CSV table of C-alpha atoms and ligand atoms in Angstrom, one decimal:
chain,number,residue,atom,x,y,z
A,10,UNK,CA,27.0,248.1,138.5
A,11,UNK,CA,25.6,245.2,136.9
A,12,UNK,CA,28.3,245.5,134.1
A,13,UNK,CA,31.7,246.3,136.0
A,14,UNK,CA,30.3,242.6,138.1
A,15,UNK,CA,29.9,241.0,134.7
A,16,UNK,CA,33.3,242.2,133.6
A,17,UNK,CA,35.0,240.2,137.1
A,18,UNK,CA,32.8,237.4,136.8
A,19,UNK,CA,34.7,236.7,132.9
A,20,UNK,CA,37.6,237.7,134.4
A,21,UNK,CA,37.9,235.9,137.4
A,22,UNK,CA,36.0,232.8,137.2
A,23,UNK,CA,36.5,231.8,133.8
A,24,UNK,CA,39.3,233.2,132.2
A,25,UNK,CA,41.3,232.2,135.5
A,26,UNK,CA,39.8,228.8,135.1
A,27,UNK,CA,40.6,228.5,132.0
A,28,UNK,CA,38.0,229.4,129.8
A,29,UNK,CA,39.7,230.5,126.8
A,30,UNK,CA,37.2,230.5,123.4
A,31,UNK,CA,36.5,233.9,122.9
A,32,UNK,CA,33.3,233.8,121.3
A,33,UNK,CA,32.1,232.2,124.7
A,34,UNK,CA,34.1,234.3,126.7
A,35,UNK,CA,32.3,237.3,124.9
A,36,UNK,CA,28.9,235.8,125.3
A,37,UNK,CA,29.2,235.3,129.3
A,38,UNK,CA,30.4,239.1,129.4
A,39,UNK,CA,27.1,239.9,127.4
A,40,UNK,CA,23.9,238.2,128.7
A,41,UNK,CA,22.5,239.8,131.6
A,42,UNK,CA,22.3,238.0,134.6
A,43,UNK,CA,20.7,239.6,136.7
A,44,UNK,CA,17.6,239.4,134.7
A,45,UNK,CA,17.3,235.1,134.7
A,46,UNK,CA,17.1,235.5,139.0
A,47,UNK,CA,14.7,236.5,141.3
A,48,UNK,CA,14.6,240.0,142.4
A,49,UNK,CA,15.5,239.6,145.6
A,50,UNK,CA,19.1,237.8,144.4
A,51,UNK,CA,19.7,239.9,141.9
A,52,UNK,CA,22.6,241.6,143.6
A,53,UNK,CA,24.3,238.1,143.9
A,54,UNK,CA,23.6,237.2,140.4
A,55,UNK,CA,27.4,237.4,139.1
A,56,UNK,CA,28.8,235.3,142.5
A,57,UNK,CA,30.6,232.3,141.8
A,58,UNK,CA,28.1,229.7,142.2
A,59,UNK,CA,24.9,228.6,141.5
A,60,UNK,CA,20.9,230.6,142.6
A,61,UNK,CA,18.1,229.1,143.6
A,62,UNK,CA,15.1,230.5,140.8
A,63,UNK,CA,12.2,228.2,142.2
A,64,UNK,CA,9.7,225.1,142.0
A,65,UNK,CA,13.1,223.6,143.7
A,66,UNK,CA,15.6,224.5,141.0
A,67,UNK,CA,18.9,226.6,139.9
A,68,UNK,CA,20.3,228.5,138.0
A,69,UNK,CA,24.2,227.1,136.9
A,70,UNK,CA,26.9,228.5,138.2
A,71,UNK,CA,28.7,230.7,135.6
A,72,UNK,CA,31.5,228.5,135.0
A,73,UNK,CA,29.9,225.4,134.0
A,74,UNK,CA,27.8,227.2,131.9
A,75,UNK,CA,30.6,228.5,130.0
A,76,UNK,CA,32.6,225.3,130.3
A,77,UNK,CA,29.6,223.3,129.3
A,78,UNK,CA,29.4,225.9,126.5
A,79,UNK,CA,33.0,225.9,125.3
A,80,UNK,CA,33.1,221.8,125.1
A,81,UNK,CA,30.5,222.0,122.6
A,82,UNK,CA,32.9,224.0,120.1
A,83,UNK,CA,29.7,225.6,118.7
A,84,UNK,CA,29.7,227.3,115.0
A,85,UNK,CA,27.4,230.2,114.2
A,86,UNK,CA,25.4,228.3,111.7
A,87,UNK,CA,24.8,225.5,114.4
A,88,UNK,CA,21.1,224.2,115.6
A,89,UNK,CA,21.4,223.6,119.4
A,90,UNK,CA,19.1,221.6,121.4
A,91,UNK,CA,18.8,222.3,125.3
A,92,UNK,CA,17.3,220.3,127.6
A,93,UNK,CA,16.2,222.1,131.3
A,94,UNK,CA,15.6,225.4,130.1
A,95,UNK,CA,15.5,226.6,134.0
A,96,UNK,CA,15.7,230.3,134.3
A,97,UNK,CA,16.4,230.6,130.3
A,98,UNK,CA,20.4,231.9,131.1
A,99,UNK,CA,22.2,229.1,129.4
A,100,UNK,CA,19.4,229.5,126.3
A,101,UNK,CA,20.4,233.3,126.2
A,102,UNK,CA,24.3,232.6,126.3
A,103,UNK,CA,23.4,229.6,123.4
A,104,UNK,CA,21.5,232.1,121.4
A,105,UNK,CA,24.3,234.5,121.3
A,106,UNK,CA,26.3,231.9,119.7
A,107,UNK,CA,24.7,230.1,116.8
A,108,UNK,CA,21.4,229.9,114.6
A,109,UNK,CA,18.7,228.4,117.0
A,110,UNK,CA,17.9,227.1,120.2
A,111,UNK,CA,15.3,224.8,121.1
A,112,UNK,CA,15.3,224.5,124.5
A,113,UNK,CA,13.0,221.9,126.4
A,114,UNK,CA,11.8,222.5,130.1
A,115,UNK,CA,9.8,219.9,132.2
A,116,UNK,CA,8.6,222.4,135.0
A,117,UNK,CA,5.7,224.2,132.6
A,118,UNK,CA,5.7,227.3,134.9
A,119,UNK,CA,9.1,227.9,134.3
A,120,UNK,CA,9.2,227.6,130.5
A,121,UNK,CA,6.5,230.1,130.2
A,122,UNK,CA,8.8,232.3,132.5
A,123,UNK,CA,11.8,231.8,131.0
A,124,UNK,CA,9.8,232.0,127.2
A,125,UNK,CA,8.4,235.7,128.5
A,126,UNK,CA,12.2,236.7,129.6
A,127,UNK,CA,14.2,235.6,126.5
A,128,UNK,CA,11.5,237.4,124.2
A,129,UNK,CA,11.5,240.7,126.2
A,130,UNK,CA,15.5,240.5,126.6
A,131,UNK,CA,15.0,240.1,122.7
A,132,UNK,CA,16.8,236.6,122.6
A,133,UNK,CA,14.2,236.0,119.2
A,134,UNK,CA,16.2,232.8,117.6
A,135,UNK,CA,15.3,230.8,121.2
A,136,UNK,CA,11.9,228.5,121.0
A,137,UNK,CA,11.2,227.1,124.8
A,138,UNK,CA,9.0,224.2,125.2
A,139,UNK,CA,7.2,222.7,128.3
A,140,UNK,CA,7.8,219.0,127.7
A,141,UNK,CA,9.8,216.2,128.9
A,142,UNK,CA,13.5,216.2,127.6
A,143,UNK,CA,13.7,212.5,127.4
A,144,UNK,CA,11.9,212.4,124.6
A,145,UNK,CA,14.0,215.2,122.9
A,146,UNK,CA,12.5,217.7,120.2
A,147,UNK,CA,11.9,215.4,117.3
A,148,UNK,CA,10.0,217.7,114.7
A,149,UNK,CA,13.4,219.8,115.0
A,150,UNK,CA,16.2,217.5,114.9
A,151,UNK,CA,18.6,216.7,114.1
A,152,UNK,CA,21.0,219.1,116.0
A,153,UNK,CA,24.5,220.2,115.5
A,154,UNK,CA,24.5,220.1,119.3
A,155,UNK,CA,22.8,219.1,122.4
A,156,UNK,CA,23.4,220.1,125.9
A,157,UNK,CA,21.4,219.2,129.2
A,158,UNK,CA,21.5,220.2,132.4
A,159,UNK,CA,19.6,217.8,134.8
A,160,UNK,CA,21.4,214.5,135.5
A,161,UNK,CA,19.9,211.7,133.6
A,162,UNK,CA,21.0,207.8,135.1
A,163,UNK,CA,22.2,207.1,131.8
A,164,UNK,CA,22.3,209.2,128.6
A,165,UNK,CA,19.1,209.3,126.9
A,166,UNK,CA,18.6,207.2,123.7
A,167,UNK,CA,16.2,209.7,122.2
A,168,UNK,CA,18.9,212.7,122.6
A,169,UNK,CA,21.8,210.4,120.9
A,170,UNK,CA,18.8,209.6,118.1
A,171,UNK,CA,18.5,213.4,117.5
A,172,UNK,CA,22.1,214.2,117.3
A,173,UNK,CA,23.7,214.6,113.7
A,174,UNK,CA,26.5,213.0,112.6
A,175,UNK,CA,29.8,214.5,114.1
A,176,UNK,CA,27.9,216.5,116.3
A,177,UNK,CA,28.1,216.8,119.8
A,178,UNK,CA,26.5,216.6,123.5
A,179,UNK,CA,27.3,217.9,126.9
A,180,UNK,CA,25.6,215.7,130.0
A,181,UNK,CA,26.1,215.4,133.1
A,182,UNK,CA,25.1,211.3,134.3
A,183,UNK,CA,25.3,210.0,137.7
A,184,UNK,CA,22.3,208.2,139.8
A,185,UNK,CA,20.4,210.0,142.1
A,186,UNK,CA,22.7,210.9,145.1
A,187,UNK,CA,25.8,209.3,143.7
A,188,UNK,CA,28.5,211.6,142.4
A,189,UNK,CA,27.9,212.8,138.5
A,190,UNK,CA,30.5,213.6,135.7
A,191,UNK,CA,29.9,215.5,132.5
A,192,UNK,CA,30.1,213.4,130.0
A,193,UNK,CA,31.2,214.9,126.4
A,194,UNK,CA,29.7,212.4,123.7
A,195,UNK,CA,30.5,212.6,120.0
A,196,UNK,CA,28.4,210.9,117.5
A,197,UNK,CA,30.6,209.1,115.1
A,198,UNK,CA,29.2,206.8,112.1
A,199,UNK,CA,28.8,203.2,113.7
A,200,UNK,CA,29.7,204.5,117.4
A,201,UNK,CA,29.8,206.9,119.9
A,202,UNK,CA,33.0,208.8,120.9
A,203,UNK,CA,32.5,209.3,125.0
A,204,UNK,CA,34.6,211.0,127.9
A,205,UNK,CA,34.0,212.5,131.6
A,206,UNK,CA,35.1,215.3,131.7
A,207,UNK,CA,34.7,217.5,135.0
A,208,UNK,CA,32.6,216.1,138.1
A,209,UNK,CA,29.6,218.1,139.1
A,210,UNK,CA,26.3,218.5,140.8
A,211,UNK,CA,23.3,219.1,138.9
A,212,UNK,CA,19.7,218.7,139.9
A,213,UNK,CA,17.9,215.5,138.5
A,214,UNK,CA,16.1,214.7,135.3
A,215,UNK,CA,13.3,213.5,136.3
A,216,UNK,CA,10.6,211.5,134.0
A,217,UNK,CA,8.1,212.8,132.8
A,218,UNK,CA,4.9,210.5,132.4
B,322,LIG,N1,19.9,225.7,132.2
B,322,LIG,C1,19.2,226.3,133.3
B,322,LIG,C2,19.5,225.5,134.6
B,322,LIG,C3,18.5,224.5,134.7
B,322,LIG,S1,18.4,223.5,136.2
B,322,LIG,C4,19.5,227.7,133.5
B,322,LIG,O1,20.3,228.3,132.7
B,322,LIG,O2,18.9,228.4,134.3
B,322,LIG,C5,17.7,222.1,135.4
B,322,LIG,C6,16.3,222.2,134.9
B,322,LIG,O3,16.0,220.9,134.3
B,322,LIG,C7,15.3,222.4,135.9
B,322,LIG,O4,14.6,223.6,135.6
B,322,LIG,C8,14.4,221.2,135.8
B,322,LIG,O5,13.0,221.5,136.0
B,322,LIG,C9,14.6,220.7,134.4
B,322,LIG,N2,14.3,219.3,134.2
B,322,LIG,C10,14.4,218.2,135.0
B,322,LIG,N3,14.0,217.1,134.4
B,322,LIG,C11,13.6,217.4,133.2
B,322,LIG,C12,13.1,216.7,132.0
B,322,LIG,N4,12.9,215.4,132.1
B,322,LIG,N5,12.9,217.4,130.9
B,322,LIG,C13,13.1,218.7,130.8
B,322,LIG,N6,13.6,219.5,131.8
B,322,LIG,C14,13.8,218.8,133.0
């Protein structure tokens, strides 16, 4: 059941959207859904928008992951950072896609949750942190890539600090309440290559103390 809704949800919320890199198009049609929400939702995990998963927080709606995902143009030997590890779902579709994920999550409760779901699903190149993403994963870094997905004001010094050279990061920036854009950023030397590129809603990042 879970599988033939999988199948659909590739089918006719990304492909028809536009989605087109295989590799991510193959990772969506992989990672279980249903498993990264709340029993109770779990027949609506492959609907067309985002779930609630608790402490006042969501899981993405499958196409942003996978846009968020595809923008990246992520290499198997690549070293990802995520910031708002959430439910773990984004982590899962990461880690079928390159080396290692760090993924960062402010809400301690739901790192340990989402920790205890990607090692039973078996997602083993994924290390979850309960921490605050502004100040990035520093004993890791530098990353081929880094996306986040809480909305930041601005994007966060420490993250651009932690980026390699040439590499790139997915964030979506807008003030609390006003409307926010992704924002593709590509670190090049002496300067930083920057574009919006889809308008969304994400919940905020909030700072840590
Ligand atoms: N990627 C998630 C969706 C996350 S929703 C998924 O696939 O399910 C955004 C998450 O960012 C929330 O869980 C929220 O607690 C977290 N967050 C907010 N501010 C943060 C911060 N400063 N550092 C780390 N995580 C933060």
């Amino acid at each position: 059941m879970f599988e033939a809704a999988r199948a659909r949800m590739v089918r006719d919320q990304l492909v028809s959207r536009g989605i087109r890199d295989a590799r991510v198009l193959a990772a969506l049609g992989k990672v279980p859904r249903q498993e990264f929400v709340p029993k109770a939702l779990q027949a609506e995990a492959y609907q067309d928008g985002p779930l609630p998963i608790g402490h006042g927080q969501t899981i993405s709606q499958p196409y942003v992951v996978a846009f968020m995902t595809e923008a990246l143009v992520l290499r198997p030997r690549d070293r990802v950072l995520e910031v708002g590890t959430g439910s773990g779902y984004q982590a899962a579709v990461l880690a079928g896609l390159v080396a290692e994920v760090f993924s960062i999550e402010l809400v301690e409760p739901l790192a340990h949750r989402a920790e205890a779901d990607l090692r039973r699903l078996g997602y083993g190149n994924v290390k979850v942190r309960a921490g605050d993403g502004y100040r990035g994963w520093p004993e890791a870094a530098p990353f081929d890539a880094i996306l986040v997905t809480c909305a930041p004001d601005e994007v966060p010094e420490a993250l651009v600090e932690q980026l390699k050279l040439g590499g790139r990061m997915i964030v979506p920036v807008g003030s609390q309440g006003a409307p926010q854009e992704l924002i593709l950023l590509r670190k090049q030397p002496g300067r930083l290559e920057r574009q919006a590129v889809l308008p969304v809603r994400f919940v905020p990042m909030v700072k840590g103390d």
